[in-house]
Amino acid sequence: MEQYFSATQKMEQEVMFPSLLRGVFPQQDQDGAAAHEGGPTDLYERYQLLKAIKPVVERGLASVTDPSPGGDADGDADAAPDGGADASLEERLSHHVNGLQQVLTDLTKNTKALTRRYSQILEQINLSDDQSSS
């Protein structure tokens, strides 16, 4: 989780001009971030999506660590689980935690790849500016 927040914070600090990402499509990189996961979106759209996801993750984390006083969402907090249901609940929880971990890993890879690509774009701009001023 911390890696995701760290990568997102770095992206937000480094990407000063998100419009530079318009029309730039992700490439397959060494971290395994796929070029066109979920369709052909440019890095600007991906940047917007990653920025929009961050508060949702933060809110979700806050709701897990600080549950509301109204009880659980299903309304069956008083229902006593039977012995067989405990194993099923444990398996389901494990499945969801593993899924969440995979999603956060993918988001972190995408965030790092976007930040890296943005830095490359800035380097190209700086190089072309240096060449034109010479």
Coordinates of N, CA, C and O in Angstrom, one line a residue:
M1 N 0.8 -1.2 0.0 CA 0.0 0.0 0.0 C 0.9 1.3 0.0 O 0.6 2.2 -0.7
E2 N 1.9 1.2 0.8 CA 2.8 2.4 0.9 C 3.5 2.6 -0.4 O 3.8 3.8 -0.8
Q3 N 3.9 1.6 -1.1 CA 4.5 1.7 -2.4 C 3.6 2.4 -3.4 O 4.0 3.3 -4.2
Y4 N 2.3 2.1 -3.4 CA 1.3 2.7 -4.2 C 1.2 4.2 -3.9 O 1.3 5.1 -4.8
F5 N 1.1 4.5 -2.6 CA 1.0 6.0 -2.2 C 2.3 6.7 -2.6 O 2.2 7.9 -3.0
S6 N 3.4 6.1 -2.4 CA 4.7 6.7 -2.7 C 4.8 7.0 -4.2 O 5.2 8.1 -4.6
A7 N 4.4 6.0 -5.0 CA 4.5 6.2 -6.5 C 3.5 7.2 -6.9 O 3.9 8.0 -7.8
T8 N 2.3 7.3 -6.4 CA 1.3 8.3 -6.8 C 1.8 9.7 -6.4 O 1.6 10.6 -7.1
Q9 N 2.4 9.8 -5.2 CA 2.8 11.1 -4.7 C 4.0 11.6 -5.6 O 4.0 12.8 -6.0
K10 N 4.9 10.7 -6.0 CA 6.0 11.1 -6.9 C 5.4 11.5 -8.2 O 5.9 12.5 -8.8
M11 N 4.4 10.8 -8.8 CA 3.8 11.1 -10.0 C 3.2 12.6 -9.9 O 3.4 13.4 -10.8
E12 N 2.5 12.8 -8.9 CA 1.8 14.1 -8.7 C 2.9 15.3 -8.6 O 2.6 16.3 -9.1
Q13 N 4.0 15.0 -8.0 CA 5.1 16.0 -7.9 C 5.8 16.2 -9.2 O 6.2 17.3 -9.5
E14 N 6.0 15.2 -9.9 CA 6.8 15.3 -11.1 C 6.1 15.7 -12.4 O 6.6 16.4 -13.2
V15 N 4.8 15.3 -12.5 CA 4.0 15.6 -13.7 C 3.4 17.0 -13.5 O 2.3 17.2 -13.0
M16 N 4.2 18.0 -13.9 CA 3.8 19.4 -13.8 C 2.9 19.8 -14.9 O 2.0 20.7 -14.7
F17 N 3.0 19.2 -16.1 CA 2.3 19.6 -17.2 C 1.6 18.3 -17.8 O 2.2 17.8 -18.8
P18 N 0.5 17.9 -17.3 CA -0.1 16.6 -17.7 C -0.4 16.6 -19.2 O -0.5 15.6 -19.9
S19 N -0.7 17.8 -19.8 CA -1.0 17.9 -21.2 C 0.1 17.4 -22.1 O -0.2 17.0 -23.3
L20 N 1.3 17.3 -21.6 CA 2.4 16.7 -22.4 C 2.2 15.2 -22.7 O 2.8 14.7 -23.6
L21 N 1.3 14.6 -21.9 CA 1.0 13.2 -22.0 C -0.1 12.9 -23.1 O -0.3 11.7 -23.4
R22 N -0.7 13.9 -23.6 CA -1.8 13.7 -24.6 C -1.1 13.1 -25.9 O -0.1 13.6 -26.3
G23 N -1.8 12.1 -26.4 CA -1.3 11.5 -27.6 C -0.1 10.6 -27.4 O 0.4 10.0 -28.4
V24 N 0.4 10.4 -26.2 CA 1.5 9.5 -26.0 C 0.9 8.2 -25.4 O 0.2 8.3 -24.4
F25 N 1.2 7.1 -26.0 CA 0.7 5.8 -25.6 C 1.7 5.1 -24.8 O 2.9 5.1 -25.1
P26 N 1.3 4.3 -23.8 CA 2.2 3.6 -23.0 C 2.9 2.5 -23.8 O 2.4 2.0 -24.8
Q27 N 4.1 2.1 -23.4 CA 4.9 1.1 -24.0 C 5.0 -0.1 -23.0 O 5.0 0.2 -21.8
Q28 N 5.2 -1.3 -23.6 CA 5.5 -2.4 -22.7 C 6.9 -2.1 -22.0 O 7.9 -1.8 -22.7
D29 N 7.0 -2.1 -20.7 CA 8.3 -1.8 -20.1 C 8.8 -3.0 -19.2 O 8.1 -4.0 -19.1
Q30 N 9.9 -2.8 -18.7 CA 10.5 -3.9 -17.9 C 9.8 -4.2 -16.6 O 9.9 -5.3 -16.1
D31 N 8.9 -3.3 -16.1 CA 8.1 -3.6 -14.9 C 6.9 -4.4 -15.2 O 6.2 -4.8 -14.4
G32 N 6.6 -4.6 -16.5 CA 5.5 -5.4 -16.9 C 4.2 -4.7 -17.1 O 3.1 -5.2 -17.2
A33 N 4.2 -3.3 -17.0 CA 3.0 -2.6 -17.2 C 2.6 -2.7 -18.7 O 3.4 -2.4 -19.6
A34 N 1.5 -3.2 -19.0 CA 1.1 -3.5 -20.3 C 0.8 -2.3 -21.1 O 0.3 -1.2 -20.6
A35 N 1.0 -2.3 -22.4 CA 0.8 -1.2 -23.3 C -0.6 -0.7 -23.4 O -0.9 0.5 -23.4
H36 N -1.5 -1.6 -23.5 CA -2.9 -1.2 -23.8 C -3.9 -2.0 -22.9 O -4.8 -2.7 -23.4
E37 N -3.7 -2.0 -21.6 CA -4.6 -2.6 -20.7 C -6.0 -1.9 -20.7 O -6.0 -0.7 -20.5
G38 N -7.0 -2.6 -21.1 CA -8.3 -2.0 -21.0 C -8.6 -1.1 -22.2 O -9.5 -0.3 -22.2
G39 N -7.8 -1.2 -23.3 CA -8.1 -0.3 -24.4 C -7.0 0.7 -24.7 O -6.2 0.9 -23.9
P40 N -7.1 1.3 -25.9 CA -6.0 2.2 -26.3 C -6.2 3.6 -25.7 O -6.8 4.5 -26.3
T41 N -5.7 3.8 -24.5 CA -5.8 5.1 -23.9 C -4.5 5.8 -23.8 O -3.5 5.1 -23.7
D42 N -4.4 7.1 -24.0 CA -3.1 7.7 -24.0 C -2.7 7.9 -22.5 O -3.5 7.7 -21.6
L43 N -1.5 8.4 -22.3 CA -1.0 8.6 -20.9 C -1.7 9.7 -20.2 O -1.8 9.6 -19.0
Y44 N -2.3 10.6 -20.9 CA -3.0 11.7 -20.2 C -4.3 11.1 -19.6 O -4.6 11.4 -18.4
E45 N -5.0 10.3 -20.3 CA -6.2 9.6 -19.8 C -5.8 8.7 -18.6 O -6.5 8.7 -17.6
R46 N -4.7 8.0 -18.7 CA -4.2 7.1 -17.7 C -3.9 8.0 -16.4 O -4.2 7.6 -15.3
Y47 N -3.2 9.1 -16.7 CA -2.9 10.0 -15.6 C -4.1 10.5 -14.8 O -4.2 10.4 -13.6
Q48 N -5.1 10.9 -15.6 CA -6.4 11.3 -15.0 C -7.0 10.2 -14.2 O -7.5 10.4 -13.1
L49 N -7.0 9.0 -14.7 CA -7.6 7.8 -14.0 C -6.8 7.5 -12.7 O -7.4 7.3 -11.7
L50 N -5.5 7.5 -12.8 CA -4.7 7.3 -11.6 C -4.9 8.3 -10.5 O -5.0 8.0 -9.4
K51 N -5.1 9.6 -10.9 CA -5.3 10.6 -10.0 C -6.7 10.5 -9.4 O -6.9 10.7 -8.2
A52 N -7.7 10.0 -10.2 CA -9.0 9.8 -9.7 C -9.1 8.6 -8.7 O -10.0 8.6 -7.8
I53 N -8.3 7.6 -9.0 CA -8.4 6.4 -8.1 C -7.8 6.6 -6.7 O -8.3 6.1 -5.8
K54 N -6.8 7.5 -6.6 CA -6.1 7.7 -5.4 C -7.0 8.0 -4.2 O -7.0 7.4 -3.2
P55 N -7.9 9.0 -4.4 CA -8.8 9.3 -3.2 C -9.8 8.2 -2.9 O -10.1 8.0 -1.7
V56 N -10.1 7.4 -3.9 CA -11.0 6.3 -3.7 C -10.3 5.2 -2.8 O -10.8 4.7 -1.8
V57 N -9.0 5.0 -3.1 CA -8.2 4.1 -2.3 C -8.0 4.6 -0.9 O -8.2 3.9 0.1
E58 N -7.7 5.9 -0.8 CA -7.6 6.5 0.5 C -8.9 6.4 1.3 O -8.8 6.1 2.5
R59 N -10.0 6.7 0.7 CA -11.3 6.6 1.4 C -11.6 5.1 1.8 O -12.0 4.9 2.9
G60 N -11.3 4.2 0.9 CA -11.5 2.8 1.2 C -10.6 2.4 2.4 O -11.1 1.7 3.3
L61 N -9.4 2.8 2.4 CA -8.5 2.5 3.5 C -9.0 3.1 4.8 O -9.0 2.5 5.8
A62 N -9.4 4.3 4.7 CA -10.0 5.0 5.9 C -11.2 4.3 6.5 O -11.4 4.1 7.7
S63 N -12.0 3.8 5.6 CA -13.3 3.1 6.1 C -12.9 1.8 6.7 O -13.7 1.3 7.5
V64 N -11.8 1.2 6.3 CA -11.4 -0.1 6.9 C -10.8 0.1 8.2 O -11.1 -0.6 9.2
T65 N -10.0 1.2 8.3 CA -9.3 1.4 9.6 C -10.1 2.2 10.6 O -9.9 2.1 11.8
D66 N -11.2 2.9 10.1 CA -12.0 3.6 11.0 C -13.5 3.4 10.6 O -14.1 4.2 10.0
P67 N -14.0 2.2 11.0 CA -15.4 1.9 10.6 C -16.4 2.8 11.1 O -16.3 3.4 12.2
S68 N -17.5 3.0 10.4 CA -18.6 3.9 10.8 C -19.3 3.3 12.0 O -19.4 2.1 12.1
P69 N -19.9 4.1 12.9 CA -20.6 3.6 14.1 C -21.9 2.9 13.7 O -22.5 2.3 14.6
G70 N -22.3 3.0 12.5 CA -23.6 2.4 12.1 C -23.6 0.9 11.9 O -24.6 0.3 11.5
G71 N -22.5 0.2 12.1 CA -22.5 -1.2 11.9 C -22.1 -1.6 10.5 O -21.6 -0.7 9.7
D72 N -22.2 -2.9 10.1 CA -21.7 -3.3 8.8 C -22.8 -3.0 7.7 O -24.0 -2.8 8.0
A73 N -22.4 -3.1 6.5 CA -23.2 -2.7 5.4 C -24.3 -3.7 5.1 O -25.4 -3.4 4.6
D74 N -24.1 -5.0 5.5 CA -25.1 -6.0 5.2 C -26.2 -6.0 6.2 O -27.3 -6.6 6.0
G75 N -26.0 -5.4 7.4 CA -27.1 -5.3 8.4 C -27.2 -6.6 9.2 O -28.2 -6.7 9.9
D76 N -26.3 -7.5 9.0 CA -26.5 -8.8 9.8 C -25.4 -9.0 10.8 O -24.8 -10.1 10.9
A77 N -25.0 -7.9 11.5 CA -23.9 -8.0 12.4 C -24.3 -8.9 13.6 O -23.4 -9.4 14.3
D78 N -25.6 -9.0 13.9 CA -26.0 -9.9 15.0 C -26.1 -11.3 14.7 O -26.3 -12.2 15.6
A79 N -26.0 -11.7 13.4 CA -26.1 -13.1 13.0 C -24.9 -13.8 13.4 O -23.7 -13.4 13.2
A80 N -25.0 -14.9 14.1 CA -23.9 -15.7 14.6 C -23.5 -16.7 13.5 O -24.2 -17.5 13.0
P81 N -22.2 -16.6 13.1 CA -21.7 -17.5 12.0 C -21.6 -18.9 12.6 O -21.2 -19.1 13.7
D82 N -21.9 -19.9 11.7 CA -21.7 -21.3 12.1 C -20.2 -21.7 11.9 O -19.5 -21.0 11.2
G83 N -19.8 -22.8 12.4 CA -18.4 -23.3 12.2 C -18.0 -23.4 10.8 O -16.8 -23.0 10.5
G84 N -18.8 -23.9 9.9 CA -18.4 -24.1 8.5 C -18.3 -22.8 7.8 O -17.5 -22.7 6.8
A85 N -19.0 -21.8 8.2 CA -19.0 -20.5 7.5 C -17.6 -19.7 7.8 O -17.2 -18.9 7.0
D86 N -17.0 -20.0 9.0 CA -15.8 -19.4 9.3 C -14.7 -19.7 8.3 O -14.0 -18.8 7.8
A87 N -14.6 -20.9 7.9 CA -13.6 -21.3 6.9 C -13.9 -20.6 5.5 O -13.0 -20.2 4.9
S88 N -15.1 -20.6 5.2 CA -15.5 -19.9 3.9 C -15.2 -18.4 4.0 O -14.8 -17.9 3.0
L89 N -15.5 -17.8 5.1 CA -15.3 -16.4 5.2 C -13.8 -16.1 5.1 O -13.3 -15.2 4.5
E90 N -13.0 -17.0 5.8 CA -11.5 -16.8 5.7 C -11.0 -17.0 4.3 O -10.1 -16.2 3.9
E91 N -11.5 -17.9 3.6 CA -11.1 -18.1 2.2 C -11.5 -16.9 1.3 O -10.7 -16.5 0.5
R92 N -12.7 -16.4 1.5 CA -13.2 -15.3 0.8 C -12.3 -14.0 1.1 O -12.0 -13.3 0.2
L93 N -12.1 -13.8 2.3 CA -11.2 -12.7 2.7 C -9.8 -12.8 2.1 O -9.3 -11.8 1.5
S94 N -9.3 -14.0 2.2 CA -7.9 -14.2 1.6 C -8.0 -13.9 0.1 O -7.1 -13.3 -0.5
H95 N -9.0 -14.4 -0.6 CA -9.2 -14.1 -2.0 C -9.2 -12.6 -2.3 O -8.6 -12.1 -3.2
H96 N -10.0 -11.9 -1.6 CA -10.2 -10.5 -1.8 C -8.9 -9.7 -1.4 O -8.6 -8.7 -2.1
V97 N -8.2 -10.1 -0.4 CA -7.0 -9.4 0.0 C -5.9 -9.6 -1.1 O -5.2 -8.7 -1.5
N98 N -5.9 -10.9 -1.6 CA -4.9 -11.2 -2.7 C -5.3 -10.3 -4.0 O -4.4 -9.8 -4.6
G99 N -6.6 -10.2 -4.3 CA -7.0 -9.4 -5.4 C -6.7 -8.0 -5.2 O -6.2 -7.3 -6.1
L100 N -6.9 -7.4 -4.0 CA -6.5 -6.0 -3.7 C -5.0 -5.8 -3.9 O -4.6 -4.8 -4.4
Q101 N -4.3 -6.7 -3.4 CA -2.8 -6.6 -3.5 C -2.4 -6.6 -4.9 O -1.5 -5.8 -5.3
Q102 N -3.0 -7.4 -5.8 CA -2.7 -7.4 -7.2 C -3.0 -6.1 -7.9 O -2.3 -5.6 -8.7
V103 N -4.2 -5.6 -7.5 CA -4.7 -4.3 -8.1 C -3.7 -3.2 -7.7 O -3.3 -2.4 -8.5
L104 N -3.3 -3.1 -6.4 CA -2.4 -2.1 -6.0 C -1.0 -2.3 -6.6 O -0.4 -1.3 -7.0
T105 N -0.6 -3.5 -6.8 CA 0.7 -3.7 -7.5 C 0.6 -3.2 -9.0 O 1.5 -2.5 -9.5
D106 N -0.5 -3.5 -9.7 CA -0.7 -3.0 -11.0 C -0.8 -1.5 -11.1 O -0.2 -0.9 -12.0
L107 N -1.5 -0.9 -10.2 CA -1.6 0.6 -10.1 C -0.2 1.2 -9.9 O 0.1 2.2 -10.5
T108 N 0.5 0.6 -9.0 CA 1.9 1.1 -8.7 C 2.8 1.0 -9.9 O 3.5 2.0 -10.3
K109 N 2.7 -0.1 -10.7 CA 3.5 -0.3 -11.9 C 3.1 0.8 -12.9 O 4.0 1.4 -13.6
N110 N 1.8 0.9 -13.1 CA 1.3 1.9 -14.1 C 1.7 3.3 -13.7 O 2.1 4.1 -14.6
T111 N 1.7 3.7 -12.4 CA 2.0 5.0 -11.9 C 3.5 5.2 -12.2 O 3.9 6.3 -12.7
K112 N 4.4 4.3 -11.8 CA 5.8 4.4 -12.0 C 6.1 4.5 -13.5 O 7.0 5.3 -13.9
A113 N 5.5 3.7 -14.4 CA 5.7 3.7 -15.8 C 5.3 5.1 -16.4 O 6.1 5.7 -17.2
L114 N 4.2 5.6 -16.0 CA 3.8 6.9 -16.4 C 4.8 8.0 -16.0 O 5.2 8.9 -16.8
T115 N 5.2 8.0 -14.8 CA 6.2 9.0 -14.3 C 7.5 8.9 -15.1 O 8.1 9.9 -15.5
R116 N 7.9 7.7 -15.3 CA 9.2 7.5 -16.1 C 9.0 8.0 -17.5 O 9.9 8.7 -18.0
R117 N 7.9 7.7 -18.1 CA 7.7 8.2 -19.5 C 7.6 9.7 -19.5 O 8.1 10.4 -20.5
Y118 N 7.0 10.3 -18.6 CA 6.9 11.8 -18.5 C 8.3 12.4 -18.4 O 8.6 13.4 -19.0
S119 N 9.2 11.8 -17.6 CA 10.5 12.2 -17.4 C 11.3 12.1 -18.8 O 12.1 13.0 -19.1
Q120 N 11.0 11.1 -19.5 CA 11.7 10.9 -20.8 C 11.2 12.0 -21.8 O 12.0 12.5 -22.5
I121 N 9.9 12.3 -21.7 CA 9.4 13.4 -22.6 C 10.1 14.7 -22.3 O 10.5 15.5 -23.1
L122 N 10.2 15.0 -21.0 CA 10.9 16.3 -20.6 C 12.3 16.3 -21.0 O 12.8 17.3 -21.4
E123 N 13.0 15.2 -20.9 CA 14.4 15.1 -21.4 C 14.5 15.4 -22.9 O 15.4 16.1 -23.3
Q124 N 13.5 14.8 -23.6 CA 13.5 15.1 -25.1 C 13.3 16.5 -25.4 O 13.9 17.1 -26.3
I125 N 12.4 17.2 -24.6 CA 12.1 18.6 -24.8 C 13.4 19.4 -24.5 O 13.7 20.3 -25.3
N126 N 14.0 19.1 -23.4 CA 15.2 19.8 -23.0 C 16.3 19.6 -24.0 O 17.1 20.6 -24.3
L127 N 16.5 18.4 -24.6 CA 17.5 18.2 -25.6 C 17.2 18.9 -26.8 O 18.1 19.5 -27.4
S128 N 16.0 19.0 -27.3 CA 15.6 19.7 -28.5 C 15.8 21.2 -28.3 O 16.2 22.0 -29.2
D129 N 15.5 21.7 -27.1 CA 15.7 23.1 -26.7 C 17.2 23.5 -26.7 O 17.6 24.5 -27.2
D130 N 18.1 22.5 -26.2 CA 19.5 22.8 -26.2 C 20.1 22.8 -27.6 O 20.9 23.6 -27.9
Q131 N 19.6 21.9 -28.5 CA 20.1 21.8 -29.8 C 19.6 23.0 -30.6 O 20.4 23.5 -31.5
S132 N 18.4 23.5 -30.4 CA 18.0 24.7 -31.2 C 18.6 26.0 -30.7 O 18.8 26.9 -31.5
S133 N 19.1 26.0 -29.5 CA 19.8 27.2 -29.0 C 21.3 27.2 -29.3 O 21.9 28.2 -29.2
S134 N 21.8 26.1 -29.8 CA 23.2 26.0 -30.2 C 23.4 26.5 -31.6 O 22.7 26.5 -32.4

